[in-house]
Structure formats: C-alpha cells, structure tokens
XYZ file of C-alpha atoms in Angstrom:
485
model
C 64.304 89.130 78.920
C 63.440 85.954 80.803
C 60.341 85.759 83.036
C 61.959 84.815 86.095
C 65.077 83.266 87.565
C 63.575 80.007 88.344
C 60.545 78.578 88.328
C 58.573 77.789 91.186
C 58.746 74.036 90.492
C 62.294 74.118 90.617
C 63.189 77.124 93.146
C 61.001 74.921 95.981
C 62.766 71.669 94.642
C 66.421 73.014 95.165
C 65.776 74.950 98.589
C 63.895 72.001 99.796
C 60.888 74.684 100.978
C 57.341 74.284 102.043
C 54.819 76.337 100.934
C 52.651 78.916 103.711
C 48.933 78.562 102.782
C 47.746 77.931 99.316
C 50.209 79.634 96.485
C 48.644 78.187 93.078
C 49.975 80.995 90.775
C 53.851 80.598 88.875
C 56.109 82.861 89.730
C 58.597 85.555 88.306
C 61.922 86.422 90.063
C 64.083 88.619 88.764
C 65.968 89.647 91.914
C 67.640 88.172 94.967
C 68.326 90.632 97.711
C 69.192 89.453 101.439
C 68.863 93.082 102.514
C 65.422 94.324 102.740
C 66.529 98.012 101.201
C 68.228 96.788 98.017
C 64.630 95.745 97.304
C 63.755 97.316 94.177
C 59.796 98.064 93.377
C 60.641 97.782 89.922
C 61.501 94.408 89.846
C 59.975 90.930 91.668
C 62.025 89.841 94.329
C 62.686 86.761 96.445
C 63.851 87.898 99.582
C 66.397 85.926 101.733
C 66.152 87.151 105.413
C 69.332 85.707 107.346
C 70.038 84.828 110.934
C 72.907 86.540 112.651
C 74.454 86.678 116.059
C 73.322 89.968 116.740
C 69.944 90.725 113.603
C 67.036 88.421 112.626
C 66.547 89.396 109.391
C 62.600 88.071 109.549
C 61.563 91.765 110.933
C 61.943 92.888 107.600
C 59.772 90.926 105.825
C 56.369 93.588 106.667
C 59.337 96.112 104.735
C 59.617 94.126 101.803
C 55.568 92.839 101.197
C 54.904 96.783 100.342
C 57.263 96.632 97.589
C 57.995 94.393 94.665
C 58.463 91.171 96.047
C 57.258 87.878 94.885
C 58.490 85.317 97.341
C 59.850 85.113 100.838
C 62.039 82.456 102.496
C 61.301 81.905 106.127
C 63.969 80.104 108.466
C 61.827 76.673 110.277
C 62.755 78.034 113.200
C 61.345 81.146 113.160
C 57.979 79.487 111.564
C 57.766 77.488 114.251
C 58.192 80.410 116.797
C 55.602 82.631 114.837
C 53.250 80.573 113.017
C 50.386 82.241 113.370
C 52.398 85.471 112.428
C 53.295 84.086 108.932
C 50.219 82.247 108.391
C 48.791 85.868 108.401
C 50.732 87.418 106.331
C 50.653 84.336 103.557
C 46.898 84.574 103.840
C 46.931 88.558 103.122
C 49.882 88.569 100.695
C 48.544 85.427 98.115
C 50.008 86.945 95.657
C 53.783 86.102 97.220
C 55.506 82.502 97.726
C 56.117 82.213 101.233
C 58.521 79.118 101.885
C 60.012 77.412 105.028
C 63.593 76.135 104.780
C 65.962 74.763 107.059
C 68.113 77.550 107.154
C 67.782 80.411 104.687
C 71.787 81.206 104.025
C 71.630 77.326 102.825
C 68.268 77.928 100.501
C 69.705 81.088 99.059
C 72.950 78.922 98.190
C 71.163 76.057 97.286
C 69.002 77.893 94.824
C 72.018 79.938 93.363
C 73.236 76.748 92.464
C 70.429 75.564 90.546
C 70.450 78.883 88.753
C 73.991 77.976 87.813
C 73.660 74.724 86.444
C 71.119 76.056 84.649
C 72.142 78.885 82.654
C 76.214 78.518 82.730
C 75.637 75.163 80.633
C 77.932 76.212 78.026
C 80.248 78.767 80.136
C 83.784 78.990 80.558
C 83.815 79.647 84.298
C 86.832 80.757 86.563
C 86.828 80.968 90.030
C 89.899 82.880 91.918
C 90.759 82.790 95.392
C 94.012 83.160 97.340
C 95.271 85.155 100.712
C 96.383 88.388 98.644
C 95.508 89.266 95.329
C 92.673 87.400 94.609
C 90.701 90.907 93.980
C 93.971 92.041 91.553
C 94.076 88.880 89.465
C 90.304 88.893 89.478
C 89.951 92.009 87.612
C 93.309 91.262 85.542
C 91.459 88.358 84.385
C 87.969 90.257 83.748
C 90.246 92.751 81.855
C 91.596 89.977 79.545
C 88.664 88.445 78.668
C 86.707 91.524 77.898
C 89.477 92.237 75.436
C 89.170 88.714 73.923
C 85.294 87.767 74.167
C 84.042 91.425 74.120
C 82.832 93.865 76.926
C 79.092 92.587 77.012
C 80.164 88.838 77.155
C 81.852 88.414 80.938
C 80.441 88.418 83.877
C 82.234 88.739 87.092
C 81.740 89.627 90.707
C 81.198 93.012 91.203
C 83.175 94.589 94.302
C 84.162 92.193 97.004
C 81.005 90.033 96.902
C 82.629 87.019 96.956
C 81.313 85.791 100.218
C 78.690 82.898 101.802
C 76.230 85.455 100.860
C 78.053 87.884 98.487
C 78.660 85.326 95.607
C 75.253 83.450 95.214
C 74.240 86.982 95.499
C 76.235 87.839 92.302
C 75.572 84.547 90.344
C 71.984 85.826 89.859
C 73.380 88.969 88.032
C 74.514 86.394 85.272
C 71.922 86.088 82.520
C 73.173 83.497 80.606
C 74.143 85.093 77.271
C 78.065 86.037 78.693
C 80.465 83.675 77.453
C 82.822 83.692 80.485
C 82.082 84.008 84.099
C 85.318 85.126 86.746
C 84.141 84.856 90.417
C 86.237 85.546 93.704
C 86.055 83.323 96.252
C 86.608 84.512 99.779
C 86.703 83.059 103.291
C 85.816 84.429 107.199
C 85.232 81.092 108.469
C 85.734 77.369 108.331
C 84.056 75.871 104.743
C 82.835 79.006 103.448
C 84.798 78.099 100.203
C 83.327 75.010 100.127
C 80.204 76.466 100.366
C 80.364 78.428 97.948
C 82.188 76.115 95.414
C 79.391 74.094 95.151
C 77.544 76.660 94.277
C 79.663 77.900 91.526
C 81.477 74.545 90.445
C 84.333 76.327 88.218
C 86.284 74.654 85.550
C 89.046 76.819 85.654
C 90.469 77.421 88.769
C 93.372 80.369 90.397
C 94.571 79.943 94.028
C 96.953 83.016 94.133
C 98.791 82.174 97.197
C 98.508 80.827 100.413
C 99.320 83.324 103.406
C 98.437 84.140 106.862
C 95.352 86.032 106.200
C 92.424 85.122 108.381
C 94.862 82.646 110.396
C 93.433 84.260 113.172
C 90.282 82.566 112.210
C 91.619 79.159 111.009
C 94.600 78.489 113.429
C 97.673 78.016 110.981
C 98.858 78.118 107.573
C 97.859 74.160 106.629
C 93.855 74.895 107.185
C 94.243 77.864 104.879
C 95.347 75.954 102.790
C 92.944 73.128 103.862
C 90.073 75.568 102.963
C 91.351 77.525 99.735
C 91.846 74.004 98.113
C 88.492 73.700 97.917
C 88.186 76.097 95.358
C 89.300 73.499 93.025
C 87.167 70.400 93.840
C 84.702 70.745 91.321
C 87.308 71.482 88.201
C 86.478 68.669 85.708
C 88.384 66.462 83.934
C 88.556 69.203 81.070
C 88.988 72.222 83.389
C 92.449 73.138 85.121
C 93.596 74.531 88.706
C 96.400 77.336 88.490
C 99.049 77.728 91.407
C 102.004 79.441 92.386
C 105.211 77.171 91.560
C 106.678 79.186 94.510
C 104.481 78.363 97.016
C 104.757 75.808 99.788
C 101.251 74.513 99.715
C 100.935 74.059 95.816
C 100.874 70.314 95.638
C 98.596 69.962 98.753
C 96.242 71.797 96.827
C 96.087 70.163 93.871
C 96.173 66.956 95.145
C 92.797 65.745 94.318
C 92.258 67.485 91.023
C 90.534 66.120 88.616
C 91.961 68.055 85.775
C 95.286 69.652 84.667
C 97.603 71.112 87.177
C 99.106 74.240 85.716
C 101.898 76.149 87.857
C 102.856 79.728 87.394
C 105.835 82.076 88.718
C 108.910 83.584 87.751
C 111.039 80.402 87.874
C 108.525 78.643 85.062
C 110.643 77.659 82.052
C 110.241 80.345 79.565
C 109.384 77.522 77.317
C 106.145 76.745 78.918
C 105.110 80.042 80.510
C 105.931 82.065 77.316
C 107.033 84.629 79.425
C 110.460 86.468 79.643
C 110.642 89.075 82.394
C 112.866 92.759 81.086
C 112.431 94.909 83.791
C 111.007 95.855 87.069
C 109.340 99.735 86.651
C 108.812 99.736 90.502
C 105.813 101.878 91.332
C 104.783 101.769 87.864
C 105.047 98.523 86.555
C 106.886 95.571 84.920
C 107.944 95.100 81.604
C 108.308 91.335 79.920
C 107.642 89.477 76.794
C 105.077 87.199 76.043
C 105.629 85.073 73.036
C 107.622 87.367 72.205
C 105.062 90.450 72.407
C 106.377 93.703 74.714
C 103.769 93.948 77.498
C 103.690 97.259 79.964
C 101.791 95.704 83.311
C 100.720 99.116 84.823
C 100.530 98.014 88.051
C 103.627 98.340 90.678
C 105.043 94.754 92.774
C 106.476 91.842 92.084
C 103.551 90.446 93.864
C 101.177 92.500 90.909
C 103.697 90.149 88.433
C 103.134 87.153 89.984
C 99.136 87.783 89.551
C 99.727 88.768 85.472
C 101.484 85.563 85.454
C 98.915 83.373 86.985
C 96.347 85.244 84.424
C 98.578 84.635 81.575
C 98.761 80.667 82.352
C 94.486 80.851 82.617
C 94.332 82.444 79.604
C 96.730 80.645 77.430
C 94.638 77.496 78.882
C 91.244 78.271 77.541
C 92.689 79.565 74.417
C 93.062 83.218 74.384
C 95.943 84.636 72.076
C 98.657 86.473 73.356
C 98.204 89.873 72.063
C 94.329 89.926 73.462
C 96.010 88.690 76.795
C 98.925 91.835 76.739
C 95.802 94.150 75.703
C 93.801 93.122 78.479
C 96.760 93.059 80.798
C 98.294 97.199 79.781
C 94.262 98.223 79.673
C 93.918 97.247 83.614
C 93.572 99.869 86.026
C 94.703 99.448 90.070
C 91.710 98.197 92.260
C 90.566 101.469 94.351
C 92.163 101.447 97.306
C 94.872 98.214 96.348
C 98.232 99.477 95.128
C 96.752 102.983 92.985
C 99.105 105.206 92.489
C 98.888 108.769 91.695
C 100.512 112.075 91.754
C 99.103 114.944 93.710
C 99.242 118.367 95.257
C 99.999 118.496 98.971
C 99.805 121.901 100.412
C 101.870 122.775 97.409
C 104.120 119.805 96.962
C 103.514 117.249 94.093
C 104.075 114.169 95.997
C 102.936 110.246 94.796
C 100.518 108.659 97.312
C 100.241 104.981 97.105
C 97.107 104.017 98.600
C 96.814 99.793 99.492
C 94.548 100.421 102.488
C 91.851 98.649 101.435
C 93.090 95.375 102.960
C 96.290 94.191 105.194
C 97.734 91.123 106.228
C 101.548 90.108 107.217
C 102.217 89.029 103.642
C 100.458 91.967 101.984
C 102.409 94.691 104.520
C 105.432 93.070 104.159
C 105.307 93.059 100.484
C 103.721 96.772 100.340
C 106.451 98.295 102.985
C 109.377 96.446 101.160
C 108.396 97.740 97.266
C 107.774 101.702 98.520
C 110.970 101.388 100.677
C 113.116 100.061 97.505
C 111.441 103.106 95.524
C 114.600 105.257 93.946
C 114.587 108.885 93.293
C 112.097 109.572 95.831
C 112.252 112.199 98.535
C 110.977 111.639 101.940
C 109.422 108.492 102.361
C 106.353 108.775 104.783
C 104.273 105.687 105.727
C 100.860 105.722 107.267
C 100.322 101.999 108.405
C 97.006 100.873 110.572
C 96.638 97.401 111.951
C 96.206 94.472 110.492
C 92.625 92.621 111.039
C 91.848 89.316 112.007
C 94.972 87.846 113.515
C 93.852 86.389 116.508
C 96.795 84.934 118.994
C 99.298 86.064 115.642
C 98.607 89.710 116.034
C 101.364 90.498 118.579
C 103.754 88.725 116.810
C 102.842 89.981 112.842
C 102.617 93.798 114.350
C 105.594 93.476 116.084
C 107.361 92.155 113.209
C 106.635 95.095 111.177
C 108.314 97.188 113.557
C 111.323 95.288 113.092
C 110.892 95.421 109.347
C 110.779 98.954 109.257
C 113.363 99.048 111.548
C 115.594 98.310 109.078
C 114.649 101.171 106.435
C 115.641 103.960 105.435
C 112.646 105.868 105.947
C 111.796 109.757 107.382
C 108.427 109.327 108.882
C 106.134 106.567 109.976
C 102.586 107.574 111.348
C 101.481 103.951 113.471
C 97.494 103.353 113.733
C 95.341 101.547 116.081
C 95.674 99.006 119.561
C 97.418 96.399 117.558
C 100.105 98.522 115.920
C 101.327 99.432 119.530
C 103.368 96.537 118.918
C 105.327 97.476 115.781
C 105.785 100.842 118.007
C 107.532 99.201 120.615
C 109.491 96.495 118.345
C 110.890 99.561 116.098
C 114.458 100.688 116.581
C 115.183 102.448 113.465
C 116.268 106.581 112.441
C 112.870 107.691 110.951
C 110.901 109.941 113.200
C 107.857 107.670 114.896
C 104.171 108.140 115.931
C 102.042 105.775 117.141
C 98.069 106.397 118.037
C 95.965 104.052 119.608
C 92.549 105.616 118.218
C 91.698 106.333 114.460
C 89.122 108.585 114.921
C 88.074 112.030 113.453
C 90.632 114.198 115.711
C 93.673 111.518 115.513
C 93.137 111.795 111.522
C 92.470 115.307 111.053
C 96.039 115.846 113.383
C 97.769 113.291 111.110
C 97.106 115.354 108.137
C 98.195 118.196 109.415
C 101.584 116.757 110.618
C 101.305 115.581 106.502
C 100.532 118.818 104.590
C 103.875 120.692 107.401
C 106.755 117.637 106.320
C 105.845 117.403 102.446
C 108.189 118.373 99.740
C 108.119 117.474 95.905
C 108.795 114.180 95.273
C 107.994 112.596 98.496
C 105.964 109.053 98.626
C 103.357 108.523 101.153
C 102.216 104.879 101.555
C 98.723 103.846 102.734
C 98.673 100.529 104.264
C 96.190 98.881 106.427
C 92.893 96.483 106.527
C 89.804 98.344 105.505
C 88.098 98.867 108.604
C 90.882 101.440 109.490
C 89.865 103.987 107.059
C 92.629 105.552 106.281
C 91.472 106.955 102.845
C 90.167 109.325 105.277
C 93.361 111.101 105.817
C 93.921 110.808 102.431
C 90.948 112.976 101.644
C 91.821 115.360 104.572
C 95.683 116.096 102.452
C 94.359 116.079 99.082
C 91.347 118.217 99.705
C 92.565 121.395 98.664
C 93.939 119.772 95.282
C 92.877 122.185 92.276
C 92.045 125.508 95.042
C-alpha cells in the first residue's frame, strides 16, 4: 500500500499553497474528502473545504481536526478574514498541513492532476461525456473492459461523480495498478469540462451526443457543443476521439484533435464498424453481429444501440477482441433508475415498469416516450412523466412539446408532474385520460399510486420519466410495496 497520495513536496508545489506556522514533518494522505462527514478516522485525510453561494465549508474544519486528518486547505480569503483563527489552530494541530490557496475547488483540481500524471503513466484512459447516455456508455464500457483486462484492473467513476468536484474526487480512488481508467465527464456550468479535462487528460475520448441538456445553462445548442468538445483537447497524437456520425456537431468537435477521429452510428459501413444490425427486441434489447459474432444488448432503445456502438468503435481502437467486447456488452445490466426494466406485481397484475427517472431532458423524453409508445403486445400503456430540469427560457417550449408528442399516441393514461409540466397539460389534445399536478409531494404521490394499483391489468407498461430531483421512484415504491405479501 503506498504511504500517501502525494508528497508534501509535491502536493504544496501543484496547489501552489503556503504553509500555516511551522509543518517540518512529511506527510501521508490517503484520502480526499470535500465533505467533512465522509472523513474517515481510519485513514489520513486532506480535507478540501469549498466556497458556495449559500455554505463556507471552513466551519468544518474544528469537525475534521478530531478525526483522521493530516492536512487542510484554507481558501486566501478566508485566511485573510481569520488569521488569527487559523494561526491557532496550526499552532495546536502541528501534527496537520495547513495550506493557503487561491481558491480551494482549483487546489483540489490542481492536485488531482498531479496525482494523475503521476500514477496513470502507463494507463489506457477514457473519458466519456455527452447530453444523454454518457452514464449508459460509461458503464457499457467499464463492462467491456472488465471482461477483457479483468475485474480488479479498471477503474471508473463510481455513481455520477463526474463533476468540478465529483471527478478529482474519484481520480484519487485510482491506485495505479488498474490497467484502464473510464471517467464521465459532466457539465452545470460554463468550462467545467475543461476543468476537469485537464485534470484527467484522456487518450481515448466518447462524446455521445450533443443535445439540449443544460441549454438552460449555456444558451443554445453550439456552446454545448462548445463545452463538450473539450473533452477531447488533451487526446494525443496516439489517442482517438469517438462521435456520433449522425450528429450535427461531430466535426465541430473534432476539429482540433490531435489524434484519430473515429465516427460511430448505424449508417457506418459495415466494413469499418464490423457491425451488422438483425433486430430491434424493443424493451429488451437489440440483436446484431459483430465480426460476425451474435451479440444480445440487454438493454431497450435505439438510443441504448447507438451507445454499444460508440463502445464497440473504443474498444476495437485500443485493441480489445470482439468476443470480450459482445461478453462485456450481454453481461451489462441497466443503470438504476435509466431505462431498467422489470416485471412486477401490481395489486395483483403482473405489469412491466420501465423506470428512466433518474434524469430528463427533451432528447432523453422524446426518445423514452417514443420507444414505450411503439411497445407491441402491451396492454394499457400508463406514463408517469415529471418535468424536465434545467431549461431555462426553453422550458415552456420543450414541456409543451411533449404534450404535443403525446398527443399523438395511442396511450390510456398519462399522470403529468410538477410547475413546468403544466405546459405539456395544456399543449395535449390526444384520447388518453390526463392528470396533471403541480406539487410532487408525499400526498400527490401516495394519490397517484392509488389511481395506479385501481387501472392495472396484466400486461400493462408503466413508464417513469423525469429528471432526478422529481423523485418519482417514490411512487414506484408506493405500487410495488406489497410485491411478495
């Protein structure tokens, strides 16, 4: 096991600190945390307390100094308003690192950077980002490589932690031995992928799509793409950027890439991609060739296809063969709460619930309403959609056009959610019998089931579809509860 992370030579050279009183001992840190209750007394800590519009992290710090921590990183700012204050604690704590920095979200990156460079030397890494799917293709891609380089050999980010904070956060978690890295690259704000690229600098990189997610954020569909093709900028002359042949922003992205642009999609000659579609399992899957292998994708959507294929082209590029790739690919499981479907009991009735409430945009509704709507054989068809985060001056518009979307189904119940899907409520024209509510709480939820468990018959569908923060596995928990009684 190594002694720490970094040294202290280095850690104060890449985060550009000054030391608090006299610190003469090395140091050993073998955790990062930026929240003060992840601290673990088992293991020495540096602890990154952040600024935020609305917490100072810095009132923390008295938390952390009676557990396992071995240094502290202090914002200038806050030194300068409390010097005295830190000067104490420096003088009674000797045996921590206490170190000013400009700003400590920059530090923490800066230092997961050197941590980087220093132990993914001989790494394939692969960094995936993308308005929908990146999560998918993420763990299609961890699933792959396991098969190929072996369980203990990948590391990946864990959850959604692939954030400003979230992946220098998980970069620490890599110790060096793993012969691949995958890491997902998200975005809130303006550069955050930049940010964070630098901090990773992939060789392989996957931009899944480009789609209106966050465009409530970054104004239109040409700074996404602006921002996601940043991604790529540190792919080598060696490495390689993946993107959709479909999409309209391909090129743009790849326009300053260093190394080989690869594109993937359904309209790749078979020749290059390898890959012959057979046939589209809906809810369950999608069966093609590759190089002539039979491969069973699990996972329901054209969209889920279009993610296998972008996996396929990253794989065949750094040299895995194409019956590790279909083993990787048939052994992946749904994301919780992205696409996962499964059967259950409904006050009696077997129905399938499809739950992809764990994130929404116009792209990702659009696709998720069209593929349960085309479903065959099914009963009743009975969507619970909540709105759609983020949107800024497009949410009227994107809510409104789901209403007119679903207008033209053939569906028997929709259950609306939320302020924002007031719009698709108004914009909707169509046969199925409509409910809107403007509150998701406890009562709204609990009367939702209910209306649920009374409509169900065998072989209905029920789609879940909404961004996170709507918490709709709620009501999923509420119908299913009795399951097994």
């Amino acid at each position: 096991m190594i002694s720490s992370l970094l040294t202290k030579e280095s850690l104060i050279k890449a985060v550009k600190g000054n030391v608090i009183g006299t610190h003469s001992a090395e140091i050993s840190i073998l955790d990062v945390e930026t929240d003060s209750r992840k601290v673990d007394s088992s293991l020495p800590a540096m602890f990154v307390p952040l600024m935020g519009e609305f917490q100072n992290g810095h009132k923390y710090i008295p938390d952390v100094l009676k557990k396992n921590v071995s240094v502290v990183l202090i914002n200038e700012d806050e030194y300068q308003d409390n010097e005295s204050l830190y000067k104490k604690m420096a003088e009674e704590n000797q045996q921590v690192l206490f170190l000013t920095v400009k700003n400590t979200l920059t530090a923490l990156q800066n230092a997961a950077e050197e941590y980087v460079s220093e132990v993914c030397k001989d790494m394939i890494k692969i960094s995936i980002t993308g308005s929908c799917g990146k999560t998918t293709t993420k763990e299609m891609m961890v699933s792959v490589c396991k098969e190929y380089f072996g369980q203990e050999n990948v590391a990946y980010t864990k959850g959604n932690l692939n954030s400003e904070t979230g992946l220098p956060l998980s970069v620490f978690k890599i110790t060096g031995k793993e012969k691949v890295s995958i890491f997902e690259m998200g975005m809130s704000r303006k550069n955050e992928i930049g940010e964070i690229s630098k901090v990773y600098k992939s060789k392989y990189g996957i931009i899944t799509n480009i789609g209106s997610a966050h465009i409530g954020i970054l104004g239109s569909l040409e700074n996404i793409a602006q921002e996601k093709r940043k991604s790529l900028d540190y792919i080598p002359c060696d490495g390689a950027a993946f993107v959709g042949s479909k999409d309209d922003f391909a090129d743009y992205c790849c326009e300053n890439v260093k190394g080989k642009v690869v594109k993937f999609g359904s309209d790749v000659d078979e020749k290059i991609s390898k890959v012959h579609f057979v046939k589209d399992n809906g809810l369950f899957g999608t069966k093609f060739t590759l190089e002539g292998l039979e491969v069973n994708l699990p996972i329901g959507g054209s969209y889920n296809y279009q993610n296998a294929l972008a996996v396929i082209a990253c794989a065949r590029e750094i040299g895995i063969p194409a019956d590790k790739i279909k083993a990787g690919l048939e052994k992946f499981a749904a994301v919780s709460g992205r696409m996962e479907v499964f059967k259950k009991i409904v006050n009696g009735k077997e129905v399938t619930i499809i739950n992809d409430s764990y994130n929404a945009n116009p792209d990702s509704m659009k696709k998720s309403i069209e593929l349960c709507s085309e479903l065959k054989d099914a009963g009743q068809k009975i969507f619970v959609l909540g709105d759609m985060k983020e949107l800024g001056q497009e949410s009227v518009k994107a809510h409104q056009n789901v209403g007119k979307l679903l207008s033209s189904l053939d569906l028997s119940y929709i259950f609306l959610i939320g302020p924002e899907m007031e719009n698709a409520f108004t914009s909707y024209n169509g046969e199925a019998i409509l409910e809107w509510n403007k509150e998701k709480d406890n009562q709204v939820y609990s009367e939702i089931s209910k209306k649920i468990k009374s409509i169900v018959q065998d072989n209905d569908v029920i789609l879940f579809k909404a961004s996170n923060s709507m918490n709709l596995k709620e009501i999923i928990g509420n119908i299913t509860e009795e399951e097994g009684k």
